[in-house]
Coordinates of C-alpha atoms and ligand atoms in Angstrom, one line a residue:
Chain A
M1 CA -9.5 48.3 7.6
D2 CA -8.1 46.3 10.5
Y3 CA -5.4 44.1 8.5
S4 CA -3.4 43.0 11.7
S5 CA -7.1 41.7 13.3
I6 CA -7.5 40.1 10.3
L7 CA -3.8 38.2 10.5
T8 CA -4.4 37.4 14.3
S9 CA -7.6 35.5 13.4
G10 CA -5.5 33.7 10.9
V11 CA -3.1 32.8 13.6
Y12 CA -5.7 31.9 16.7
G13 CA -7.5 29.4 13.9
A14 CA -4.1 27.8 13.0
L15 CA -2.9 27.5 16.6
G16 CA -6.2 26.8 18.5
P17 CA -7.8 23.3 19.3
V18 CA -9.9 22.6 16.3
A19 CA -7.0 23.2 14.1
I20 CA -5.1 20.5 16.7
G21 CA -7.5 17.6 16.5
Y22 CA -7.7 18.4 12.3
V23 CA -4.1 18.4 12.1
L24 CA -4.1 15.1 14.4
A25 CA -6.9 13.4 12.0
A26 CA -5.1 14.2 9.1
I27 CA -1.6 12.4 10.3
G28 CA -4.0 9.5 10.7
L29 CA -5.6 9.9 7.1
N30 CA -1.9 10.5 6.0
I31 CA -1.0 6.5 6.8
H32 CA -4.3 5.4 5.2
F33 CA -4.1 7.4 2.2
G34 CA -0.8 8.8 1.9
Y35 CA 1.1 5.6 2.8
T36 CA -1.1 3.0 2.7
G37 CA -2.9 4.1 -0.4
L38 CA -6.3 3.2 1.5
L39 CA -9.0 5.6 0.3
N40 CA -10.7 6.4 3.7
F41 CA -13.7 8.8 3.1
G42 CA -14.8 8.5 6.6
Q43 CA -11.9 9.3 8.7
V44 CA -14.6 11.9 10.8
A45 CA -16.1 8.5 12.1
F46 CA -13.1 8.0 14.0
M47 CA -12.7 11.5 15.1
L48 CA -16.4 10.5 16.6
V49 CA -15.9 7.7 18.1
G50 CA -13.1 8.9 19.8
A51 CA -14.8 12.4 20.9
Y52 CA -17.9 10.4 22.3
G53 CA -15.4 7.6 24.0
V54 CA -14.6 10.4 26.1
A55 CA -17.6 12.3 26.6
I56 CA -19.9 8.8 27.4
S57 CA -17.3 7.6 29.8
V58 CA -17.0 10.9 31.8
S59 CA -20.4 12.7 31.2
T60 CA -22.7 9.4 31.2
F61 CA -21.1 6.9 33.1
G62 CA -19.0 9.2 35.8
L63 CA -15.7 7.9 34.8
S64 CA -12.3 9.0 35.0
M65 CA -11.4 11.3 31.6
W66 CA -8.3 9.2 31.1
V67 CA -10.5 5.7 31.3
G68 CA -12.5 7.6 28.6
V69 CA -9.1 8.3 26.4
L70 CA -8.7 4.4 26.5
V71 CA -12.1 3.5 26.0
G72 CA -12.0 6.1 22.5
I73 CA -9.1 4.4 21.2
L74 CA -10.3 1.1 21.7
A75 CA -13.6 2.5 20.0
A76 CA -11.4 3.4 17.0
A77 CA -9.6 0.4 16.7
V78 CA -12.7 -1.7 16.7
L79 CA -14.3 0.6 14.0
A80 CA -11.1 0.0 12.0
L81 CA -11.6 -3.6 12.0
I82 CA -15.4 -3.5 11.2
L83 CA -14.7 -1.6 8.2
G84 CA -11.4 -3.3 7.4
I85 CA -12.1 -7.0 7.8
P86 CA -14.4 -7.1 5.1
A87 CA -13.4 -4.2 2.9
L88 CA -9.9 -4.5 3.1
R89 CA -10.1 -8.2 1.2
L90 CA -12.3 -6.3 -1.4
R91 CA -11.1 -3.9 -4.1
S92 CA -10.1 -0.6 -2.9
D93 CA -13.1 1.1 -4.0
Y94 CA -14.9 -0.8 -1.5
L95 CA -12.9 0.6 1.4
A96 CA -14.4 4.5 0.1
I97 CA -17.7 3.4 0.3
S98 CA -17.8 1.7 3.7
T99 CA -16.0 4.3 5.2
I100 CA -17.8 7.3 3.9
A101 CA -21.5 5.5 4.8
A102 CA -20.0 4.6 8.4
G103 CA -19.1 8.2 9.1
E104 CA -23.0 9.0 8.4
V105 CA -24.4 6.2 10.1
L106 CA -22.4 6.8 13.2
R107 CA -23.6 10.5 13.7
L108 CA -27.0 9.7 12.2
F109 CA -27.1 7.3 15.2
Y110 CA -25.2 9.0 18.0
R111 CA -27.9 11.8 17.6
S112 CA -30.5 9.7 17.6
S113 CA -33.3 9.6 20.5
V114 CA -32.5 6.0 20.6
A115 CA -29.2 7.1 21.7
E116 CA -30.1 9.8 23.3
P117 CA -29.6 8.2 27.0
L118 CA -26.1 7.7 26.0
T119 CA -24.9 10.1 23.6
G120 CA -27.3 13.4 24.5
G121 CA -28.7 12.8 21.1
V122 CA -28.8 16.4 19.7
Y123 CA -27.7 17.8 22.6
G124 CA -24.8 16.4 22.7
L125 CA -22.8 16.1 26.0
Q126 CA -20.8 18.4 28.0
R127 CA -18.1 19.0 30.5
F128 CA -15.9 16.3 30.3
G129 CA -12.7 17.4 30.3
D130 CA -12.5 18.9 33.9
E131 CA -9.8 16.4 34.6
L132 CA -7.3 17.6 32.2
L133 CA -8.2 21.6 33.0
D134 CA -7.1 20.7 36.7
L135 CA -3.8 19.5 35.9
N136 CA -3.3 23.2 34.3
P137 CA 0.2 24.0 35.8
V138 CA 0.2 27.6 34.4
P139 CA -0.4 30.3 36.6
P140 CA -3.9 32.3 35.7
G141 CA -3.5 35.2 33.4
I142 CA -3.3 36.8 30.2
Y143 CA -0.4 35.4 28.4
E144 CA 0.7 37.9 25.4
V145 CA 2.8 37.3 22.5
G146 CA 3.2 40.5 20.1
P147 CA -0.8 41.1 19.0
L148 CA -2.2 37.2 20.5
A149 CA -2.9 37.2 23.9
F150 CA -3.9 33.9 25.6
T151 CA -5.6 32.8 28.7
A152 CA -3.6 30.5 31.1
R153 CA -6.3 27.5 30.0
D154 CA -5.4 28.2 26.2
V155 CA -1.5 27.9 26.8
W156 CA -1.9 24.7 28.8
L157 CA -4.6 23.4 26.2
M158 CA -2.2 24.2 23.2
S159 CA 0.5 23.2 24.8
V160 CA -0.9 19.5 25.3
G161 CA -2.5 19.6 22.0
W162 CA 0.7 20.3 20.3
G163 CA 2.8 17.9 22.4
L164 CA 0.9 15.2 21.3
V165 CA 1.7 16.5 17.7
A166 CA 4.5 16.2 18.1
L167 CA 4.6 13.1 19.8
V168 CA 2.6 11.1 17.1
V169 CA 4.5 13.0 14.5
I170 CA 8.0 11.2 15.9
V171 CA 6.2 7.6 16.1
V172 CA 5.0 8.3 12.6
Y173 CA 8.1 9.4 11.6
L174 CA 9.8 6.1 13.1
L175 CA 7.0 3.7 11.8
I176 CA 7.7 5.3 7.9
H177 CA 11.4 5.2 8.0
S178 CA 11.4 1.7 9.4
P179 CA 11.1 -2.0 7.5
W180 CA 7.3 -1.6 8.1
G181 CA 7.2 1.6 6.4
R182 CA 8.6 0.2 3.5
V183 CA 6.1 -2.6 3.5
I184 CA 2.9 0.0 3.6
R185 CA 4.8 2.1 1.0
A186 CA 5.3 -1.3 -1.4
I187 CA 1.6 -2.0 -0.8
R188 CA 0.6 1.7 -2.1
E189 CA 2.7 1.2 -5.1
D190 CA 1.5 -2.3 -6.0
E191 CA 0.2 -4.9 -3.7
E192 CA 0.2 -7.7 -5.8
A193 CA 4.3 -7.3 -6.1
A194 CA 4.3 -6.9 -2.4
R195 CA 2.6 -10.2 -1.6
S196 CA 4.9 -11.7 -4.2
L197 CA 7.8 -11.2 -2.0
G198 CA 5.9 -12.7 1.2
K199 CA 4.1 -10.0 2.5
N200 CA 0.7 -10.5 4.4
V201 CA -1.0 -7.3 2.7
Y202 CA -4.4 -7.8 4.3
A203 CA -2.6 -7.8 7.1
Y204 CA -0.6 -4.8 7.2
K205 CA -3.3 -2.9 5.6
L206 CA -5.8 -3.5 9.0
Q207 CA -2.8 -2.6 10.9
S208 CA -2.4 0.8 8.9
L209 CA -6.2 1.2 9.3
V210 CA -6.6 0.7 12.7
L211 CA -3.5 3.0 13.4
G212 CA -4.5 5.8 11.7
G213 CA -7.3 5.3 12.9
V214 CA -6.8 5.7 16.4
I215 CA -4.6 8.8 15.3
G216 CA -8.1 10.2 13.9
A217 CA -9.7 9.6 17.6
L218 CA -7.2 11.7 19.6
G219 CA -8.0 14.2 17.1
G220 CA -11.5 13.9 17.9
M221 CA -10.6 13.8 21.7
V222 CA -8.6 17.1 21.5
F223 CA -10.8 19.5 20.2
T224 CA -13.9 18.0 22.0
I225 CA -11.9 18.1 25.0
H226 CA -11.0 21.7 24.5
Q227 CA -14.4 22.7 23.7
Q228 CA -15.7 20.6 27.1
S229 CA -18.8 20.1 24.6
A230 CA -19.4 16.7 22.0
H231 CA -21.9 17.6 19.8
P232 CA -23.0 15.1 16.5
D233 CA -23.4 17.7 14.0
G234 CA -19.6 18.8 14.7
F235 CA -18.6 15.3 12.8
D236 CA -20.4 15.4 9.3
P237 CA -18.7 14.4 6.3
V238 CA -17.2 17.7 5.3
V239 CA -14.5 16.9 7.9
T240 CA -13.4 14.6 6.0
F241 CA -13.3 16.9 3.1
F242 CA -11.3 19.4 4.9
L243 CA -8.9 16.7 6.1
Y244 CA -8.0 15.7 2.5
T245 CA -7.7 19.4 1.6
M246 CA -5.0 19.7 4.4
L247 CA -3.0 16.7 3.4
V248 CA -3.2 17.6 -0.1
L249 CA -2.2 21.2 0.5
G250 CA 1.0 20.0 2.7
G251 CA 1.7 17.1 0.8
A252 CA 0.5 13.9 0.9
G253 CA 3.0 10.6 1.9
R254 CA 5.0 13.5 3.9
V255 CA 5.5 12.8 7.8
L256 CA 5.1 17.0 8.2
G257 CA 2.5 17.3 5.3
P258 CA -0.4 17.3 7.4
V259 CA 0.7 19.5 9.9
L260 CA 2.0 22.3 7.8
G261 CA -1.0 21.9 5.4
G262 CA -3.4 22.3 8.9
L263 CA -1.9 25.3 9.9
L264 CA -2.2 27.1 6.5
F265 CA -5.4 25.4 5.8
W266 CA -6.7 27.1 9.4
F267 CA -4.5 30.4 8.9
L268 CA -6.6 30.8 5.6
M269 CA -9.8 30.1 6.3
L270 CA -10.1 32.1 9.3
S271 CA -8.4 34.8 7.8
F272 CA -10.5 34.9 5.0
D273 CA -13.5 35.0 7.4
A274 CA -12.2 37.7 9.1
F275 CA -11.7 39.7 6.0
L276 CA -14.8 39.3 4.6
R277 CA -16.7 40.3 8.2
E278 CA -14.3 43.3 8.2
L279 CA -15.9 44.0 4.2
M280 CA -19.1 43.7 5.7
A281 CA -18.6 45.8 9.0
T282 CA -16.9 48.5 7.1
G283 CA -19.5 48.8 4.6
Y284 CA -17.2 47.9 1.4
I285 CA -19.7 44.6 1.3
P286 CA -23.1 46.0 1.2
P287 CA -26.0 44.0 3.0
E288 CA -27.9 43.1 -0.3
I289 CA -24.8 41.2 -1.5
L290 CA -23.7 39.3 1.4
V291 CA -24.6 39.3 5.0
P292 CA -22.8 37.4 8.0
S293 CA -24.3 34.3 7.6
D294 CA -23.4 33.4 4.2
V295 CA -19.9 33.3 5.2
G296 CA -19.8 29.7 6.3
A297 CA -21.0 28.9 2.6
L298 CA -18.7 31.1 1.0
R299 CA -15.9 29.6 2.9
L300 CA -16.8 26.3 2.0
A301 CA -17.2 27.2 -1.5
L302 CA -13.3 28.7 -1.4
V303 CA -12.0 25.6 0.2
G304 CA -13.3 23.4 -3.3
L305 CA -11.9 26.1 -5.5
G306 CA -8.5 25.9 -3.6
L307 CA -8.7 22.0 -4.0
L308 CA -9.2 22.2 -7.2
L309 CA -6.4 24.9 -7.9
L310 CA -3.9 22.7 -6.0
M311 CA -4.8 19.5 -7.7
A312 CA -4.0 21.4 -11.3
F313 CA -1.0 23.4 -10.2
R314 CA 0.8 21.8 -7.2
P315 CA -0.7 17.9 -6.9
Q316 CA 2.2 17.2 -4.8
G317 CA 1.5 19.9 -2.5
I318 CA 4.0 21.8 -0.3
L319 CA 6.5 19.2 0.7
G320 CA 5.9 17.0 -1.8
N321 CA 8.2 16.1 -4.6
R322 CA 7.1 16.9 -8.4
R323 CA 9.7 14.2 -9.6
E324 CA 8.4 11.3 -7.6
M325 CA 4.4 12.5 -8.4
V326 CA 4.9 12.5 -12.0
L327 CA 6.2 8.6 -11.8
D328 CA 4.0 6.2 -13.5
V329 CA 3.0 4.3 -10.6
R330 CA 2.9 0.6 -12.3
Chain B
M1 CA 28.1 -25.7 -19.4
S2 CA 29.1 -28.7 -17.4
D3 CA 26.0 -28.5 -15.0
R4 CA 23.5 -27.7 -17.5
N5 CA 24.6 -31.1 -18.5
N6 CA 23.9 -32.3 -15.5
A7 CA 20.4 -30.9 -15.7
T8 CA 19.7 -32.1 -18.9
A9 CA 21.2 -35.5 -18.4
A10 CA 18.9 -36.1 -15.6
L11 CA 16.3 -35.9 -17.6
A12 CA 17.5 -37.7 -20.7
D13 CA 15.9 -40.7 -20.0
V14 CA 12.5 -39.1 -19.7
A15 CA 9.9 -40.1 -22.1
A16 CA 9.0 -36.8 -24.3
E17 CA 4.8 -36.9 -23.5
P18 CA 2.6 -35.2 -21.8
G19 CA 2.2 -35.7 -17.9
V20 CA 5.2 -37.7 -18.1
A21 CA 6.8 -38.4 -14.4
K22 CA 10.5 -36.8 -13.4
P23 CA 13.1 -38.3 -12.1
D24 CA 13.4 -35.4 -8.8
P25 CA 10.1 -33.5 -9.1
I26 CA 10.1 -30.2 -6.9
L27 CA 6.4 -29.2 -7.9
V28 CA 3.9 -31.9 -8.8
A29 CA 0.3 -30.7 -9.8
D30 CA -3.0 -32.8 -10.5
N31 CA -6.1 -32.0 -12.0
V32 CA -5.1 -27.9 -11.8
Q33 CA -8.3 -26.1 -13.5
R34 CA -9.4 -22.6 -13.9
S35 CA -12.1 -21.4 -15.9
F36 CA -13.7 -18.0 -16.7
G37 CA -17.5 -18.3 -17.3
G38 CA -17.4 -21.4 -19.9
L39 CA -13.7 -20.5 -21.0
H40 CA -11.5 -23.4 -19.5
A41 CA -8.2 -21.5 -18.9
V42 CA -6.5 -23.8 -17.6
D43 CA -7.0 -27.7 -17.5
V44 CA -4.0 -29.4 -16.5
D45 CA -4.2 -33.4 -15.9
H46 CA -0.7 -33.8 -14.4
L47 CA 2.4 -31.9 -14.5
E48 CA 5.8 -32.3 -12.7
M49 CA 8.7 -29.7 -12.8
Q50 CA 12.2 -31.1 -12.4
R51 CA 14.1 -29.8 -9.6
G52 CA 17.5 -28.1 -10.2
A53 CA 16.1 -27.5 -14.0
I54 CA 15.2 -24.8 -16.5
T55 CA 11.3 -25.6 -17.4
A56 CA 10.5 -23.2 -20.2
L57 CA 6.4 -23.2 -20.4
I58 CA 5.6 -22.4 -24.0
G59 CA 2.2 -22.0 -26.1
P60 CA 0.3 -19.6 -28.2
N61 CA -1.2 -16.4 -26.6
G62 CA -4.1 -16.9 -24.5
A63 CA -2.9 -20.5 -23.8
G64 CA -3.2 -20.1 -20.1
K65 CA 0.7 -19.8 -19.2
T66 CA 0.0 -16.9 -17.1
T67 CA -3.1 -18.6 -15.6
L68 CA -1.3 -21.4 -15.0
F69 CA 0.8 -19.4 -12.8
N70 CA -1.7 -17.4 -10.9
V71 CA -3.1 -20.2 -9.5
L72 CA -0.2 -22.2 -8.7
T73 CA 1.5 -19.1 -6.8
G74 CA -2.0 -18.5 -4.9
F75 CA -2.3 -15.2 -6.8
D76 CA -5.7 -16.6 -8.6
R77 CA -7.7 -18.2 -5.8
G78 CA -10.4 -19.1 -8.0
G79 CA -8.7 -22.2 -9.1
S80 CA -9.0 -25.9 -8.2
G81 CA -6.4 -28.7 -8.3
D82 CA -3.8 -30.5 -5.6
W83 CA -0.5 -29.4 -6.0
R84 CA 2.7 -30.2 -4.0
F85 CA 6.0 -28.0 -3.6
E86 CA 9.0 -30.0 -2.2
G87 CA 6.8 -32.8 -1.2
K88 CA 4.2 -30.5 0.6
K89 CA 0.6 -29.5 0.0
M90 CA 0.6 -26.1 -1.5
S91 CA -3.0 -26.3 -3.0
R92 CA -4.9 -23.2 -2.0
L93 CA -2.1 -21.6 0.0
P94 CA -2.2 -17.5 -0.2
A95 CA -0.1 -15.6 -2.5
H96 CA 2.3 -14.6 0.4
R97 CA 2.7 -17.9 2.1
V98 CA 3.6 -19.4 -1.4
A99 CA 6.5 -17.1 -1.1
H100 CA 7.6 -18.2 2.2
R101 CA 7.7 -21.5 1.1
G102 CA 10.2 -20.7 -1.3
M103 CA 8.1 -20.4 -4.7
V104 CA 8.5 -16.8 -5.8
R105 CA 7.0 -15.2 -9.1
T106 CA 7.5 -12.5 -11.3
F107 CA 4.9 -10.9 -13.6
Q108 CA 4.4 -10.6 -17.3
L109 CA 3.6 -6.9 -17.1
T110 CA 6.5 -5.6 -14.8
K111 CA 5.8 -4.4 -11.4
A112 CA 8.5 -2.1 -10.4
L113 CA 7.4 -0.2 -6.8
S114 CA 8.0 3.4 -8.9
R115 CA 8.1 5.7 -5.6
L116 CA 10.5 3.1 -4.0
T117 CA 14.3 3.7 -4.5
V118 CA 16.1 0.6 -6.2
L119 CA 17.4 -0.4 -3.3
E120 CA 14.1 -0.2 -1.0
N121 CA 12.7 -2.4 -3.9
L122 CA 15.5 -5.0 -3.2
Q123 CA 15.3 -4.8 0.7
L124 CA 11.5 -5.7 0.9
G125 CA 12.1 -9.0 -0.9
A126 CA 14.1 -10.0 2.2
T127 CA 11.8 -12.2 4.5
E128 CA 11.6 -12.9 8.1
Q129 CA 12.8 -8.6 8.6
R130 CA 12.0 -7.9 12.7
G131 CA 11.8 -4.4 11.5
E132 CA 8.6 -5.4 9.7
E133 CA 6.4 -5.9 13.1
M134 CA 4.6 -2.9 14.0
F135 CA 5.7 -2.6 17.2
A136 CA 9.0 -3.5 16.8
S137 CA 9.7 -1.3 13.7
V138 CA 9.5 1.9 16.4
V139 CA 12.3 0.2 18.0
R140 CA 15.2 0.5 16.1
P141 CA 18.1 -1.1 17.7
L142 CA 16.0 -4.3 17.5
W143 CA 16.3 -4.1 13.6
R144 CA 18.9 -2.1 12.8
R145 CA 21.6 -5.0 12.5
Q146 CA 19.5 -7.0 10.5
E147 CA 18.7 -4.2 7.7
R148 CA 22.4 -3.9 7.3
E149 CA 22.8 -7.4 6.2
I150 CA 20.0 -7.0 4.0
I151 CA 21.5 -3.9 2.3
E152 CA 24.7 -5.9 2.1
R153 CA 23.1 -8.9 0.5
A154 CA 20.8 -6.3 -2.1
D155 CA 24.1 -4.3 -3.4
E156 CA 25.7 -7.5 -3.7
L157 CA 22.8 -8.4 -5.8
L158 CA 22.7 -5.0 -7.5
A159 CA 26.4 -5.4 -8.6
R160 CA 25.5 -8.6 -9.8
F161 CA 23.1 -7.2 -12.2
R162 CA 24.4 -4.2 -13.2
L163 CA 21.9 -1.8 -11.4
D164 CA 24.5 -0.9 -8.5
H165 CA 24.5 2.8 -10.3
L166 CA 20.9 3.4 -10.0
R167 CA 20.5 2.0 -6.4
D168 CA 19.4 5.2 -5.0
E169 CA 16.9 6.2 -8.1
F170 CA 13.3 5.4 -8.0
A171 CA 12.4 2.4 -9.5
G172 CA 9.9 4.3 -11.7
T173 CA 12.6 6.0 -13.5
L174 CA 14.0 3.0 -14.8
S175 CA 13.5 1.7 -18.4
G176 CA 11.6 -1.3 -19.4
G177 CA 14.9 -3.6 -19.5
Q178 CA 15.9 -2.5 -16.1
R179 CA 12.8 -3.4 -14.6
K180 CA 12.6 -6.7 -15.6
L181 CA 16.2 -7.1 -13.8
L182 CA 15.3 -5.4 -10.9
E183 CA 12.1 -7.4 -10.6
L184 CA 14.3 -10.3 -11.0
A185 CA 16.9 -9.3 -8.5
R186 CA 14.3 -8.4 -5.9
A187 CA 12.6 -12.0 -6.6
L188 CA 16.0 -13.4 -5.5
M189 CA 16.1 -11.5 -2.3
V190 CA 13.5 -13.9 -1.2
R191 CA 15.7 -16.7 -1.3
P192 CA 13.6 -18.8 -3.4
R193 CA 14.3 -22.5 -4.0
M194 CA 11.8 -22.2 -7.1
L195 CA 11.3 -19.2 -9.5
M196 CA 8.7 -18.5 -11.7
L197 CA 9.4 -16.1 -14.5
D198 CA 6.6 -14.9 -16.4
E199 CA 8.3 -13.6 -20.2
P200 CA 11.2 -12.3 -17.9
M201 CA 12.3 -11.0 -21.5
A202 CA 9.6 -9.5 -23.1
G203 CA 10.6 -5.7 -24.2
V204 CA 14.1 -6.4 -23.1
N205 CA 16.8 -4.7 -25.8
P206 CA 19.1 -7.8 -27.2
A207 CA 22.0 -7.0 -25.1
L208 CA 20.3 -7.3 -21.7
T209 CA 18.5 -10.4 -23.0
Q210 CA 21.8 -12.0 -23.5
S211 CA 23.0 -10.9 -19.9
L212 CA 19.6 -12.1 -18.4
L213 CA 19.9 -15.5 -20.0
E214 CA 23.2 -15.6 -18.5
H215 CA 21.9 -14.5 -14.7
I216 CA 19.1 -17.4 -15.3
T217 CA 21.2 -20.4 -16.3
D218 CA 24.0 -19.3 -13.3
L219 CA 20.7 -19.3 -10.7
R220 CA 19.9 -22.6 -12.2
D221 CA 23.7 -23.9 -11.6
E222 CA 23.5 -22.7 -8.1
G223 CA 20.9 -24.8 -7.6
T224 CA 17.4 -23.0 -8.1
T225 CA 14.9 -24.5 -10.1
I226 CA 13.4 -22.1 -12.6
C227 CA 10.1 -22.2 -14.7
F228 CA 9.8 -19.3 -17.1
V229 CA 7.3 -18.4 -20.0
E230 CA 8.7 -17.2 -23.6
H231 CA 7.5 -17.0 -26.6
D232 CA 11.3 -16.7 -28.5
M233 CA 11.7 -19.9 -29.5
D234 CA 15.4 -19.4 -30.0
M235 CA 15.8 -18.4 -26.4
V236 CA 13.7 -21.3 -25.3
M237 CA 16.2 -23.6 -27.1
G238 CA 19.4 -22.1 -26.0
T239 CA 18.3 -22.0 -21.8
S240 CA 15.9 -24.7 -21.3
D241 CA 16.3 -28.2 -20.0
W242 CA 12.9 -29.2 -20.5
V243 CA 9.5 -27.8 -22.2
V244 CA 6.0 -27.8 -21.6
C245 CA 3.9 -26.5 -24.2
L246 CA 0.2 -25.2 -23.2
A247 CA -2.4 -25.2 -25.6
E248 CA -6.0 -24.2 -24.6
G249 CA -5.3 -24.8 -21.1
Q250 CA -3.7 -28.2 -21.3
V251 CA -0.6 -29.8 -21.7
I252 CA -0.2 -31.3 -25.6
A253 CA 3.4 -31.5 -25.4
E254 CA 6.8 -31.8 -23.1
G255 CA 10.1 -33.0 -23.9
P256 CA 13.7 -31.9 -24.3
P257 CA 13.9 -28.5 -26.3
Q258 CA 15.7 -30.5 -29.5
A259 CA 12.2 -32.6 -29.8
I260 CA 9.8 -29.9 -28.7
G261 CA 10.2 -28.1 -32.3
S262 CA 9.0 -31.2 -34.5
N263 CA 6.4 -31.9 -32.3
P264 CA 3.4 -32.2 -34.6
A265 CA 1.1 -31.3 -31.9
V266 CA 3.3 -28.2 -31.1
I267 CA 3.2 -27.0 -34.6
D268 CA -0.8 -27.9 -35.0
A269 CA -1.1 -25.4 -31.3
Y270 CA 1.1 -22.8 -33.0
L271 CA -0.1 -22.4 -36.5
G272 CA -3.7 -24.2 -36.1
K273 CA -5.1 -27.1 -36.8
Q274 CA -6.1 -26.3 -40.6
H275 CA -2.7 -26.3 -41.7
G276 CA -2.9 -30.0 -41.3
A277 CA 1.2 -31.3 -40.6
P278 CA 3.6 -28.4 -41.9
P279 CA 6.8 -29.5 -42.0
A280 CA 9.1 -28.7 -38.8
E281 CA 10.9 -25.9 -40.5
E282 CA 8.2 -23.7 -40.4
L283 CA 8.3 -23.6 -36.7
T284 CA 11.9 -22.9 -36.1
S285 CA 12.7 -20.8 -38.9
Ligands
ATP1 N1 -9.6 -12.2 -15.0 C1 -9.6 -13.2 -16.5 N2 -11.0 -13.2 -16.9 C2 -11.6 -13.7 -17.8 N3 -10.8 -14.1 -18.5 C3 -9.5 -14.4 -18.5 C4 -9.1 -13.8 -17.6 N4 -7.7 -14.0 -17.4 C5 -7.5 -14.7 -18.2 N5 -8.5 -14.9 -19.3 C6 -8.7 -15.7 -20.3 O1 -8.0 -17.0 -20.4 C7 -6.8 -17.5 -21.5 C8 -5.5 -17.6 -20.8 O2 -5.2 -16.4 -20.4 P1 -3.8 -16.6 -20.1 O3 -3.4 -14.8 -19.8 O4 -3.3 -17.1 -18.9 O5 -2.7 -16.5 -21.1 P2 -1.2 -16.8 -21.6 O6 -0.9 -17.9 -22.1 O7 -0.6 -16.3 -20.4 O8 -1.1 -15.7 -22.7 P3 0.0 -14.8 -23.2 O9 1.1 -15.3 -23.8 O10 -0.8 -13.5 -24.4 O11 0.2 -14.0 -22.4 C9 -7.6 -16.3 -22.3 O12 -8.3 -16.9 -23.2 C10 -7.8 -15.0 -21.4 O13 -8.4 -14.2 -22.0
MG2 MG1 0.5 -14.4 -19.9

């Protein structure tokens, strides 16, 4: 059994572009759920409009990738307003319902034949990240760190990705530790109390929804640009479920919660994957019981189990504070 | 106590009858109505509240006191009617704008912001904060000085309400009585001209009640107008300058505290009409 290859798979997963994209999206979700108390079950919709903002601008219209980034950001802001303006006036569960619906509706629309001229439909869009790759200053070659090996392209994209994560974390830190952050945390605790003190709760919730949505869109851009391919089925509802798992694992309402949660989540997911495959390859698990194509479903079940255990034994996550968690809200 | 007499004295010549005009009203309400299905929870023809006075709002359970508060302060937008605050129309303003105008309320069921510290609870009350704008908030120098001033004012209030030793605790760890004090201090951070307190003394131990009452009369003496809902007649008698009694949504009586206890309409409302008109002692005993 090759333990080191299992671990390296995990590390690649935790540092890779998919993890970066998900971490960004989870940071956005943390603003919604962790700080403002908004129930957004469709964060994936923001990732989708962000990713396709770039993909459509470049592959369909031949615009610059940077224009595409702006288009993606704008699309996320507009989506947040469309969802928020009606739903944030109502009880909190209405946002949950409309966001989860928006995610699915958008995915189905983007993959439909009606939208195919724009979105490529079920075939998706490819090769829209060249501009970023062309900027790569890292000399070609293979870069080894212990047992890990990265291409120049990997090094470049991971630096950009984690650099973006660092930047966003700093901005979120400043926001949360400001009077603005105090208002949104107050809204999470009790929006009527915030209102009684003269805060325009509706406007703050909208701001929070837009901000977290835009960060989610950046997440969607990061991993589709890396893959040079955008495909609607990469944005199914389970993505949001993963984001919540990462958030709860790291600690919701902590600035670094989604980062730590994301690293750990992807490390565990991919090392578990590699572990199972290793067991199958070495014959410890015979093919009658499990074949490699089952791994995906099994790991999904495992995430569910993990989330369940987490809720039962450490609901505040790794960075959370138990004492704070058990305070009765209200 | 001399100031108290001022507020009381100003009301001395006012007739003790429902809807009576006051010499210097801060709040004037007309035809305020709110129904839930067929139930007329609030149905007030005319009500004025005197500036600088403590008005107690009494009435049996379900009389509509909280609902009236909710409608007047913009929390319940389902009501109708016209009301003016400091001469300016306030009906149909959303709750946060009502607070900006200077009318600030507290809640019957205290709303401490549990996972904010006691200090943060107070800081939140300050209005016109530059750092509460999203874009300005990331540029600390824009609001650092204002934040310092807010903390200073919050610390003064915390000391005044003897909450300073709890300054950095989560508000969720406070006792019921401490939460009532916190809510009042937090409301004062808004610099209200009128405070609407919904049962500020409910669930507070007697020692703390006394100090709460003193705070309330002190505030009045500093010029804040106060309206509070209270069930305990002793406290109403000892504290208020004027009493308004609500029953089944309507103002059935108002007058100075000494007169209200013997008002037959009030006695009816509390004891039920089937009692006929029992002697006044039954209510005050
Ligand atoms: N949201 C609501 N839906 C339906 N009925 C309501 C609602 N809010 C209040 N009521 C009804 O309106 C009437 C007035 O209630 P309200 O809470 O204003 O009374 P109150 O005078 O504050 O009573 P208490 O002294 O018990 O606090 C009651 O009959 C109550 O059941
Ligand atoms: Mg009430």
